Amino acid sequence: MPWSTPIPPLQPGTSLQRTRYTIERVLGAGGFGYVYLARDTKLNRQVAIKQCIDLDSETVRQFGHEFAVLKMLAPQSSLFPKVYDEFAEQPPGAAPGDPKYEYGVMEFVPGKTLQAVLDERVQHGQGPFGEAEVVGWMLQLLEALERAHSANIIHRDIKPANIMLLPGETEIKVIDVGIAKIGKAGDITQRGAAAASPGFAPPEQYAQAGRTDRGTDIYAVGATMYALLTGAAPLEAPARINQPLPPPRQLNPLLTPLIESVILRAMEMDITRRFPDAAEMRAALQGKPSTLTCPNCRHLNSITAVYCQKCGSPLYPMRLIIADRQITTIADLPDACDLDWNGGVNALVSDKLCQWLRSLGEAGVPALVAVTRAGTEHPKDLDLQLDTLLRYIRPERLPPQLSVSPNPPALISMDKSIAHTVDITIKNIGQGMLIATVVADLPFSLVGPTRVLCRFNESQTVSLLFDDSVLTDVSVGQMYTPQVKVY
């Protein structure tokens, strides 16, 4: 049974995991329980131990979620703390029937959070941080997010309080990934709690069915820069609907126009107008490249511009997501559509595909023409329209190849007024989408389904129902071989 009152923190000197870890002191307390500084007696090093004192199953699951995320990220980047151990154990002095509590052993990260250091500066009248040091920290933060996003992880709680400034004040580590989302970019949360930090969460994170994406973290980085460089937390996203965000240079005139423009673009309310990814924001912070060529009219624009200053065309292509991947070039389309054919068809019918092609400027015009031709050739068949477009993009693309088994179907014995069912398997052993119609030529046969769609290496079962009750001249035990045509 869960204890009715919160348990006190472990006392210094307490041993855990059969004397492997010795508690030194409490570092803090949070929603799950306590965080301790401890010593790993086996390896003689300091570690941080988190203790979950809530026995609710969902809370325990969420507690373990943070360690699952870090184990995916820390081996790939030193900007995230490492996870060393996880275990469950009864507290000291517990009776045999008392519950066990979950523990996680992590790398101890010395230093203070950027929020704590900022608060100290403001209290002592020192003002916000300097631009150069903030840019140095943000370049590291964006590098960490690049690693996370490439692993399909969205942090969703980037803010100064979740960034540790290490001794020396030049290096950082990203902490507290407790509400990070593991799953498909742009989808409703697959794993990870829903939450929003006021001032640092974008509008999509407040929605009940919010679809968070890389742009969610980009907004939070911009908001973090805003706070660190002005000393003031940004307006909450819902409040910005009716109240404009004060420009950073209004609060800190020492900021350069470049850094202000990077912050404001990252904090766009419309996710499609933010930097498309962490790499682009890093490049903008570093001021490279200094200009951006319009894909429509070839005019040179500022790297921080969103629309062409000459013709008004978007300088960054709109996002097109198929098969959980962002399509960056036209050549990427065939592979993505083979992985998610329905996603490709939906992009075509919703006009998102054509909008994306138009946003590419001149580079997208030939494919747009191919879409129009495909629609003319197959006006009622979206599958064939998409297949025609993909073959235009990749002429060497192998055609779908049909495999039917068993072929021919097994012999059946027809008995008066008795129905027989035979299953056959249709498989696509080629590329692209196999679109086939199945017909059985016996007058007493039914087929279901008659239309088959199979991607590469996929198969579908078709059932043939033979019912001789409609015939008058069938003798008992007469043998038939069903004749099936697939085209």
Coordinates of C-alpha atoms in Angstrom, one line a residue, residues 69 137 305 405 485:
V69 CA 15.4 9.5 -23.2
W137 CA 25.9 28.8 -25.1
A305 CA 14.5 37.3 -44.1
S405 CA 0.4 -17.8 -54.7
K485 CA -7.1 -12.9 -63.4

